[in-house]
């Protein structure tokens, strides 16, 4: 109702990110603080902000850096963490989440960010943005701190309920490779398939089948397939992209987060133990901060939905301002690299490959190696 | 052939642990070093050692503490990490692993420890020791560092390939509760069912079914059911026992281990960064060692096979002497507490419960609350 595309569109070349102000655990003030951080760091971002305009305007007005860089889309309803995705798809038209995706659908924003209910966001995204031609199941990909030179590995799917069959896992491998190429600048990413052992006879039947299929497509799709990997390789250096089903990926990422947080807690206790250790902690503080920054989950906040017509970044529900800001940065980076278009081309080439099973390494596919 | 039960049986009251010297990554010398550590700490343990006697005797002879505390069972074959469980079950009779389990089966040892191939060990254990009456699938339970007062949570199953249905998950809950009661001295353990969210509508159908079944049995089996938990709760304080299928549990535990090892590596890097941080690390060393000891996976080395007629502890394949020693300690503690017999009674009472569906909280079951 009070859109100001002229304001947020200037100066020319600004990339507009559509942001859902509602649905996060910490409320809209933290989301506004987050986009203010982004605006401060990056003059090339503008925002469309979705939620109750009467609540949002005063919050934005308090941040001078956001002057002239935010357009509002009033929506009074909010998708809560308890709402079932199926209900939101049917009755969610008045929600800020729905409105956030509409801005991507209409093309006025280059990407969307929401801290809300993951299941609902995925269901709405599939309905409103539609899957890319050739994609059966979209996936959620996250970055995970690793011992690899790039500092992070990609893991997908972490999207929760979804069971994946062998073909889905193949598509995750292709989409993950494309994301690693564009997001981490790895020209020939190494793909690993998550299993309970690295021997080829181990694991569930669909994993063995996926192993064969991914092997077959590796050369044409310009990635290296390292075969089965284990949970310990998610933060390791054997692969750059870890492919798994959404249930397993979701449990793995939360286990990793929980373990990191346990260690942080124990580290603080250890340094409070005696006067000497408290002195040591003062001297160690820069080292510890360096470590903290390296594995801070807020720095890599944001699961990217892969396989849709448009970029959607799911920020952690409990994200603080820094977390929101890094989710916005991720949406911005992907929009700037033209990732969505490159991924679409990659998936389309795979559809051709699948149809041309006798020659998976066809000339067509090789022509798109950079994607 | 050269058994000396008289030697290892004295002094009276020694608990005999059957140890597979072969199959670990580091070879028999590390296993012998491990049992020497155990023998040093605990005068009440004796050993039956399985493997090529001509290799083992000289290794044992070098450790004075093992004098008169080890009997040998010669077996020339070894189960390798590459062997398929089905092959081992058919052709494994001459292996040290088979022999190790025979000592438990015959009653001459109170528990078994092996660092070998997990799948083969489970398959052999099921065949030679047999499942407890009423148990459909045995499970492997591990201890995991947590923020709970007892310092550890129990997680099961982590046994790899196995899919679990709702009834299996219920049995894991009952067996895990019994293990927590006997192993961690928690009179009324809190049980959580691992899922991708804590809302009751989330997750796979078998998880919803298991949720209902475990709820129903909680009072009769004397545990508290806290409902669905997430990956982050494995090292957390919401539950004492985390119940999941073997595939998910296996991935979760390896992800946690990998994350802990990544953080350790980054911590060392952080402290090497500058002269000041190197100084800090010298002062911090006792704090860091305290932390390391708290989360050292070797301290909690050993997955326990639950649901068999006899105690089998699977030590990590890459365990060093300290790791082997803590696996032996676990087998000893469980043997001493009469855990196997208590678990058998608990499972038997559940069979009655299942047969008596109208009154799950029957007087019979309540009479066995201490188990």
Short mmCIF file of N, CA and C in Angstrom, two decimals, chain A residues 81-85 144-147 160-163 194-197 199 201-207 230-232 234-235 244-248 250-260 262-263 265-267 269-271 273-274 276-277 279-280 283-284 286-288 290-291 294-295, chain B residues 81-85 144-147 160-163 194-197 199 201-207 230-232 234-235 244-248 250-260 262-263 265-267 269-271 273-274 276-277 279-280 283-284 286-288 290-291 294-295:
data_model
loop_
_atom_site.label_atom_id
_atom_site.label_comp_id
_atom_site.label_asym_id
_atom_site.label_seq_id
_atom_site.Cartn_x
_atom_site.Cartn_y
_atom_site.Cartn_z
N UNK A 81 5.57 -20.41 14.71
CA UNK A 81 6.34 -21.64 14.67
C UNK A 81 5.44 -22.87 14.81
N UNK A 82 4.23 -22.65 15.37
CA UNK A 82 3.31 -23.78 15.59
C UNK A 82 2.43 -24.06 14.38
N UNK A 83 2.33 -23.10 13.45
CA UNK A 83 1.42 -23.29 12.31
C UNK A 83 1.88 -24.44 11.43
N UNK A 84 0.91 -25.25 11.00
CA UNK A 84 1.25 -26.33 10.08
C UNK A 84 1.41 -25.78 8.67
N UNK A 85 2.43 -26.26 7.95
CA UNK A 85 2.65 -25.78 6.58
C UNK A 85 1.39 -25.87 5.71
N UNK A 144 28.78 -25.09 6.67
CA UNK A 144 29.22 -25.63 7.96
C UNK A 144 30.72 -25.44 8.09
N UNK A 145 31.22 -24.91 9.22
CA UNK A 145 32.67 -24.72 9.38
C UNK A 145 33.41 -26.05 9.18
N UNK A 146 34.51 -26.00 8.46
CA UNK A 146 35.25 -27.23 8.16
C UNK A 146 36.74 -26.96 8.12
N UNK A 147 37.51 -28.04 8.04
CA UNK A 147 38.97 -27.90 7.95
C UNK A 147 39.41 -27.69 6.51
N UNK A 160 14.49 -31.23 7.09
CA UNK A 160 13.61 -31.84 8.10
C UNK A 160 12.90 -33.10 7.66
N UNK A 161 11.61 -33.04 7.41
CA UNK A 161 10.79 -34.24 7.33
C UNK A 161 11.05 -35.14 6.13
N UNK A 162 11.71 -34.57 5.15
CA UNK A 162 11.63 -35.17 3.83
C UNK A 162 12.50 -36.42 3.69
N UNK A 163 11.91 -37.50 3.20
CA UNK A 163 12.69 -38.66 2.78
C UNK A 163 13.18 -38.41 1.35
N UNK A 194 26.49 -38.89 2.35
CA UNK A 194 26.55 -39.24 3.78
C UNK A 194 26.00 -40.63 4.03
N UNK A 195 26.79 -41.45 4.76
CA UNK A 195 26.39 -42.81 5.07
C UNK A 195 26.97 -43.19 6.44
N UNK A 196 26.74 -44.42 6.86
CA UNK A 196 27.25 -44.87 8.16
C UNK A 196 28.57 -45.61 8.03
N UNK A 197 29.18 -45.54 6.87
CA UNK A 197 30.48 -46.15 6.65
C UNK A 197 30.91 -45.79 5.25
N UNK A 199 32.52 -47.93 3.15
CA UNK A 199 32.56 -49.08 2.26
C UNK A 199 31.33 -49.08 1.37
N UNK A 201 29.47 -51.36 0.23
CA UNK A 201 28.35 -52.27 0.51
C UNK A 201 27.49 -51.80 1.67
N UNK A 202 27.90 -50.74 2.34
CA UNK A 202 27.17 -50.31 3.54
C UNK A 202 25.96 -49.45 3.23
N UNK A 203 25.05 -49.38 4.17
CA UNK A 203 23.97 -48.41 4.11
C UNK A 203 22.71 -48.90 3.45
N UNK A 204 21.75 -47.99 3.40
CA UNK A 204 20.42 -48.31 2.89
C UNK A 204 20.45 -48.47 1.38
N UNK A 205 19.49 -49.21 0.84
CA UNK A 205 19.47 -49.46 -0.61
C UNK A 205 19.48 -48.18 -1.45
N UNK A 206 18.72 -47.15 -1.04
CA UNK A 206 18.65 -45.93 -1.85
C UNK A 206 20.01 -45.23 -1.89
N UNK A 207 20.83 -45.46 -0.86
CA UNK A 207 22.15 -44.85 -0.86
C UNK A 207 23.08 -45.54 -1.85
N UNK A 230 31.23 -39.99 6.15
CA UNK A 230 30.55 -40.21 7.42
C UNK A 230 30.31 -38.89 8.13
N UNK A 231 29.57 -38.95 9.24
CA UNK A 231 29.25 -37.74 10.00
C UNK A 231 30.47 -36.89 10.31
N UNK A 232 31.58 -37.57 10.61
CA UNK A 232 32.81 -36.85 10.95
C UNK A 232 33.38 -36.03 9.80
N UNK A 234 31.56 -34.10 7.85
CA UNK A 234 30.79 -32.85 7.65
C UNK A 234 31.65 -31.64 8.00
N UNK A 235 32.37 -31.66 9.15
CA UNK A 235 33.32 -30.57 9.40
C UNK A 235 34.73 -30.88 8.90
N UNK A 244 22.77 -35.50 1.72
CA UNK A 244 22.00 -36.43 2.55
C UNK A 244 20.52 -36.09 2.48
N UNK A 245 19.68 -36.95 3.10
CA UNK A 245 18.25 -36.64 3.17
C UNK A 245 18.01 -35.60 4.25
N UNK A 246 16.85 -34.94 4.18
CA UNK A 246 16.56 -33.81 5.06
C UNK A 246 16.48 -34.14 6.53
N UNK A 247 16.01 -35.34 6.86
CA UNK A 247 15.90 -35.73 8.27
C UNK A 247 17.29 -35.87 8.88
N UNK A 248 18.13 -36.67 8.20
CA UNK A 248 19.47 -36.92 8.71
C UNK A 248 20.28 -35.63 8.77
N UNK A 250 19.20 -32.58 9.06
CA UNK A 250 18.69 -31.70 10.11
C UNK A 250 19.20 -32.13 11.48
N UNK A 251 19.16 -33.45 11.75
CA UNK A 251 19.67 -33.95 13.03
C UNK A 251 21.17 -33.67 13.14
N UNK A 252 21.90 -33.91 12.03
CA UNK A 252 23.36 -33.75 12.07
C UNK A 252 23.73 -32.30 12.38
N UNK A 253 23.09 -31.36 11.70
CA UNK A 253 23.48 -29.96 11.91
C UNK A 253 23.15 -29.51 13.32
N UNK A 254 22.03 -29.96 13.86
CA UNK A 254 21.67 -29.55 15.22
C UNK A 254 22.57 -30.23 16.25
N UNK A 255 23.01 -31.46 15.96
CA UNK A 255 23.95 -32.13 16.86
C UNK A 255 25.28 -31.38 16.88
N UNK A 256 25.73 -30.98 15.69
CA UNK A 256 26.98 -30.23 15.60
C UNK A 256 26.89 -28.91 16.34
N UNK A 257 25.79 -28.20 16.16
CA UNK A 257 25.59 -26.92 16.87
C UNK A 257 25.59 -27.14 18.37
N UNK A 258 24.87 -28.18 18.81
CA UNK A 258 24.78 -28.46 20.24
C UNK A 258 26.13 -28.81 20.82
N UNK A 259 26.92 -29.58 20.07
CA UNK A 259 28.25 -29.97 20.56
C UNK A 259 29.15 -28.75 20.67
N UNK A 260 29.11 -27.89 19.65
CA UNK A 260 29.93 -26.67 19.69
C UNK A 260 29.54 -25.80 20.88
N UNK A 262 28.13 -26.82 23.70
CA UNK A 262 28.59 -27.49 24.93
C UNK A 262 30.06 -27.19 25.19
N UNK A 263 30.87 -27.27 24.13
CA UNK A 263 32.30 -27.04 24.31
C UNK A 263 32.57 -25.59 24.74
N UNK A 265 30.61 -23.67 26.42
CA UNK A 265 30.18 -23.56 27.81
C UNK A 265 31.26 -24.13 28.75
N UNK A 266 31.77 -25.31 28.39
CA UNK A 266 32.79 -25.96 29.22
C UNK A 266 34.09 -25.15 29.23
N UNK A 267 34.38 -24.52 28.08
CA UNK A 267 35.58 -23.71 27.98
C UNK A 267 35.49 -22.52 28.93
N UNK A 269 33.68 -22.38 31.64
CA UNK A 269 33.82 -22.93 33.01
C UNK A 269 35.29 -23.17 33.34
N UNK A 270 36.01 -23.77 32.38
CA UNK A 270 37.41 -24.14 32.62
C UNK A 270 38.23 -22.89 32.94
N UNK A 271 37.92 -21.79 32.25
CA UNK A 271 38.69 -20.56 32.45
C UNK A 271 38.27 -19.80 33.70
N UNK A 273 37.92 -21.42 36.56
CA UNK A 273 38.19 -22.38 37.62
C UNK A 273 39.08 -21.83 38.73
N UNK A 274 40.14 -21.12 38.38
CA UNK A 274 41.10 -20.66 39.40
C UNK A 274 41.58 -19.25 39.02
N UNK A 276 44.55 -18.34 38.41
CA UNK A 276 45.51 -18.46 37.33
C UNK A 276 44.80 -18.64 35.99
N UNK A 277 43.76 -19.48 35.98
CA UNK A 277 43.07 -19.70 34.71
C UNK A 277 42.30 -18.45 34.29
N UNK A 279 43.38 -15.41 34.82
CA UNK A 279 44.43 -14.58 34.22
C UNK A 279 44.72 -15.06 32.80
N UNK A 280 44.84 -16.36 32.66
CA UNK A 280 45.11 -16.93 31.34
C UNK A 280 44.02 -16.53 30.36
N UNK A 283 44.54 -13.12 28.93
CA UNK A 283 45.57 -13.12 27.88
C UNK A 283 45.09 -13.85 26.63
N UNK A 284 44.24 -14.85 26.83
CA UNK A 284 43.83 -15.70 25.70
C UNK A 284 42.66 -15.10 24.94
N UNK A 286 41.95 -12.73 22.89
CA UNK A 286 41.93 -12.49 21.43
C UNK A 286 41.96 -13.81 20.67
N UNK A 287 42.73 -14.77 21.19
CA UNK A 287 42.75 -16.09 20.55
C UNK A 287 41.36 -16.71 20.56
N UNK A 288 40.72 -16.62 21.72
CA UNK A 288 39.39 -17.24 21.85
C UNK A 288 38.38 -16.52 20.97
N UNK A 290 39.08 -15.06 18.21
CA UNK A 290 39.37 -15.47 16.84
C UNK A 290 38.69 -16.81 16.54
N UNK A 291 38.81 -17.75 17.49
CA UNK A 291 38.16 -19.05 17.34
C UNK A 291 36.65 -18.89 17.24
N UNK A 294 35.47 -17.73 14.02
CA UNK A 294 35.63 -18.74 12.98
C UNK A 294 34.45 -19.72 12.96
N UNK A 295 33.93 -20.06 14.14
CA UNK A 295 32.86 -21.06 14.16
C UNK A 295 31.50 -20.47 14.55
N UNK B 81 37.99 -54.96 8.99
CA UNK B 81 36.96 -53.93 8.86
C UNK B 81 36.19 -54.09 7.54
N UNK B 82 36.81 -54.78 6.58
CA UNK B 82 36.19 -54.94 5.26
C UNK B 82 35.26 -56.15 5.20
N UNK B 83 35.39 -57.08 6.15
CA UNK B 83 34.57 -58.29 6.10
C UNK B 83 33.09 -57.98 6.26
N UNK B 84 32.27 -58.64 5.43
CA UNK B 84 30.83 -58.46 5.58
C UNK B 84 30.32 -59.30 6.75
N UNK B 85 29.42 -58.73 7.55
CA UNK B 85 28.88 -59.47 8.69
C UNK B 85 28.34 -60.85 8.30
N UNK B 144 27.41 -39.86 25.90
CA UNK B 144 27.80 -38.65 25.20
C UNK B 144 27.91 -37.51 26.21
N UNK B 145 29.02 -36.72 26.18
CA UNK B 145 29.14 -35.61 27.14
C UNK B 145 27.95 -34.67 27.03
N UNK B 146 27.44 -34.23 28.15
CA UNK B 146 26.26 -33.36 28.14
C UNK B 146 26.31 -32.36 29.27
N UNK B 147 25.38 -31.41 29.23
CA UNK B 147 25.33 -30.41 30.30
C UNK B 147 24.52 -30.91 31.49
N UNK B 160 24.17 -48.16 13.13
CA UNK B 160 24.42 -48.07 11.70
C UNK B 160 23.23 -48.36 10.79
N UNK B 161 23.21 -49.49 10.16
CA UNK B 161 22.31 -49.71 9.02
C UNK B 161 20.83 -49.80 9.36
N UNK B 162 20.57 -50.03 10.62
CA UNK B 162 19.26 -50.56 10.99
C UNK B 162 18.16 -49.51 10.96
N UNK B 163 17.08 -49.80 10.27
CA UNK B 163 15.87 -49.00 10.39
C UNK B 163 15.10 -49.49 11.60
N UNK B 194 14.34 -38.70 19.42
CA UNK B 194 15.00 -37.76 18.49
C UNK B 194 14.15 -37.52 17.25
N UNK B 195 13.95 -36.23 16.94
CA UNK B 195 13.14 -35.85 15.78
C UNK B 195 13.70 -34.55 15.22
N UNK B 196 13.05 -34.03 14.18
CA UNK B 196 13.52 -32.79 13.57
C UNK B 196 12.79 -31.57 14.10
N UNK B 197 12.04 -31.74 15.16
CA UNK B 197 11.34 -30.63 15.79
C UNK B 197 10.66 -31.20 17.01
N UNK B 199 7.55 -30.28 18.06
CA UNK B 199 6.10 -30.29 17.97
C UNK B 199 5.61 -31.70 17.66
N UNK B 201 3.30 -32.85 15.85
CA UNK B 201 2.87 -33.21 14.50
C UNK B 201 4.05 -33.42 13.55
N UNK B 202 5.27 -33.14 14.03
CA UNK B 202 6.42 -33.22 13.12
C UNK B 202 6.95 -34.63 12.98
N UNK B 203 7.67 -34.87 11.89
CA UNK B 203 8.45 -36.09 11.75
C UNK B 203 7.75 -37.23 11.04
N UNK B 204 8.47 -38.30 10.92
CA UNK B 204 8.01 -39.47 10.19
C UNK B 204 6.90 -40.19 10.95
N UNK B 205 6.06 -40.92 10.22
CA UNK B 205 4.94 -41.61 10.87
C UNK B 205 5.38 -42.54 12.01
N UNK B 206 6.48 -43.29 11.82
CA UNK B 206 6.87 -44.22 12.89
C UNK B 206 7.28 -43.48 14.16
N UNK B 207 7.71 -42.23 14.00
CA UNK B 207 8.08 -41.45 15.18
C UNK B 207 6.84 -41.01 15.96
N UNK B 230 15.60 -32.67 19.84
CA UNK B 230 16.32 -32.42 18.59
C UNK B 230 17.80 -32.74 18.74
N UNK B 231 18.52 -32.68 17.63
CA UNK B 231 19.95 -32.98 17.66
C UNK B 231 20.70 -32.20 18.73
N UNK B 232 20.31 -30.95 18.93
CA UNK B 232 20.97 -30.11 19.92
C UNK B 232 20.80 -30.60 21.35
N UNK B 234 21.15 -33.74 22.27
CA UNK B 234 22.01 -34.91 22.54
C UNK B 234 23.09 -34.52 23.55
N UNK B 235 23.77 -33.35 23.39
CA UNK B 235 24.69 -32.92 24.44
C UNK B 235 24.02 -32.01 25.46
N UNK B 244 16.79 -43.13 19.16
CA UNK B 244 16.69 -42.92 17.70
C UNK B 244 17.03 -44.21 16.97
N UNK B 245 16.83 -44.19 15.64
CA UNK B 245 17.22 -45.36 14.84
C UNK B 245 18.74 -45.36 14.65
N UNK B 246 19.27 -46.53 14.29
CA UNK B 246 20.72 -46.70 14.22
C UNK B 246 21.42 -45.86 13.18
N UNK B 247 20.78 -45.59 12.07
CA UNK B 247 21.40 -44.77 11.02
C UNK B 247 21.57 -43.34 11.51
N UNK B 248 20.46 -42.76 12.00
CA UNK B 248 20.50 -41.38 12.46
C UNK B 248 21.45 -41.22 13.64
N UNK B 250 24.03 -43.04 14.39
CA UNK B 250 25.41 -43.19 13.95
C UNK B 250 25.93 -41.91 13.31
N UNK B 251 25.12 -41.30 12.45
CA UNK B 251 25.53 -40.04 11.81
C UNK B 251 25.69 -38.95 12.88
N UNK B 252 24.73 -38.88 13.81
CA UNK B 252 24.78 -37.82 14.83
C UNK B 252 26.04 -37.92 15.67
N UNK B 253 26.37 -39.13 16.12
CA UNK B 253 27.52 -39.26 17.01
C UNK B 253 28.80 -38.92 16.27
N UNK B 254 28.90 -39.32 15.01
CA UNK B 254 30.12 -39.02 14.25
C UNK B 254 30.20 -37.53 13.92
N UNK B 255 29.05 -36.88 13.70
CA UNK B 255 29.06 -35.44 13.46
C UNK B 255 29.52 -34.71 14.72
N UNK B 256 29.02 -35.15 15.87
CA UNK B 256 29.44 -34.54 17.13
C UNK B 256 30.94 -34.70 17.36
N UNK B 257 31.45 -35.91 17.12
CA UNK B 257 32.88 -36.16 17.29
C UNK B 257 33.70 -35.28 16.36
N UNK B 258 33.25 -35.19 15.10
CA UNK B 258 33.97 -34.39 14.12
C UNK B 258 33.98 -32.92 14.49
N UNK B 259 32.86 -32.44 15.00
CA UNK B 259 32.76 -31.03 15.39
C UNK B 259 33.69 -30.74 16.57
N UNK B 260 33.69 -31.65 17.54
CA UNK B 260 34.57 -31.47 18.70
C UNK B 260 36.03 -31.46 18.25
N UNK B 262 37.18 -30.64 15.26
CA UNK B 262 37.43 -29.39 14.53
C UNK B 262 37.72 -28.24 15.50
N UNK B 263 36.91 -28.15 16.56
CA UNK B 263 37.09 -27.06 17.51
C UNK B 263 38.44 -27.19 18.21
N UNK B 265 41.14 -28.50 17.04
CA UNK B 265 42.16 -28.12 16.07
C UNK B 265 42.24 -26.58 15.94
N UNK B 266 41.08 -25.94 15.87
CA UNK B 266 41.05 -24.48 15.73
C UNK B 266 41.55 -23.80 17.00
N UNK B 267 41.26 -24.44 18.13
CA UNK B 267 41.72 -23.88 19.40
C UNK B 267 43.25 -23.89 19.44
N UNK B 269 45.26 -23.87 16.87
CA UNK B 269 45.70 -22.83 15.93
C UNK B 269 45.61 -21.44 16.56
N UNK B 270 44.49 -21.18 17.24
CA UNK B 270 44.27 -19.86 17.82
C UNK B 270 45.36 -19.54 18.84
N UNK B 271 45.77 -20.56 19.59
CA UNK B 271 46.78 -20.32 20.63
C UNK B 271 48.19 -20.26 20.07
N UNK B 273 48.84 -18.41 17.43
CA UNK B 273 48.79 -17.29 16.51
C UNK B 273 49.86 -16.23 16.75
N UNK B 274 50.08 -15.88 18.01
CA UNK B 274 51.02 -14.79 18.33
C UNK B 274 51.80 -15.15 19.59
N UNK B 276 51.88 -13.56 22.33
CA UNK B 276 51.01 -13.36 23.48
C UNK B 276 50.06 -14.54 23.67
N UNK B 277 49.50 -15.01 22.54
CA UNK B 277 48.57 -16.12 22.67
C UNK B 277 49.29 -17.41 23.06
N UNK B 279 51.86 -17.45 25.09
CA UNK B 279 52.02 -17.29 26.53
C UNK B 279 50.72 -17.64 27.26
N UNK B 280 49.63 -17.13 26.71
CA UNK B 280 48.33 -17.41 27.31
C UNK B 280 48.07 -18.90 27.36
N UNK B 283 49.69 -20.56 30.28
CA UNK B 283 48.95 -20.33 31.52
C UNK B 283 47.62 -21.09 31.54
N UNK B 284 47.06 -21.25 30.35
CA UNK B 284 45.72 -21.84 30.26
C UNK B 284 45.76 -23.36 30.25
N UNK B 286 46.27 -25.89 32.16
CA UNK B 286 45.51 -26.77 33.07
C UNK B 286 44.01 -26.65 32.81
N UNK B 287 43.56 -25.41 32.50
CA UNK B 287 42.15 -25.25 32.16
C UNK B 287 41.79 -26.06 30.93
N UNK B 288 42.67 -25.97 29.93
CA UNK B 288 42.38 -26.66 28.68
C UNK B 288 42.43 -28.18 28.88
N UNK B 290 41.67 -29.70 31.60
CA UNK B 290 40.45 -30.04 32.33
C UNK B 290 39.30 -30.20 31.34
N UNK B 291 39.22 -29.25 30.40
CA UNK B 291 38.19 -29.33 29.37
C UNK B 291 38.37 -30.58 28.53
N UNK B 294 37.23 -33.64 30.13
CA UNK B 294 35.78 -33.69 30.26
C UNK B 294 35.12 -34.22 28.99
N UNK B 295 35.69 -33.86 27.83
CA UNK B 295 35.01 -34.27 26.58
C UNK B 295 35.81 -35.31 25.81
#
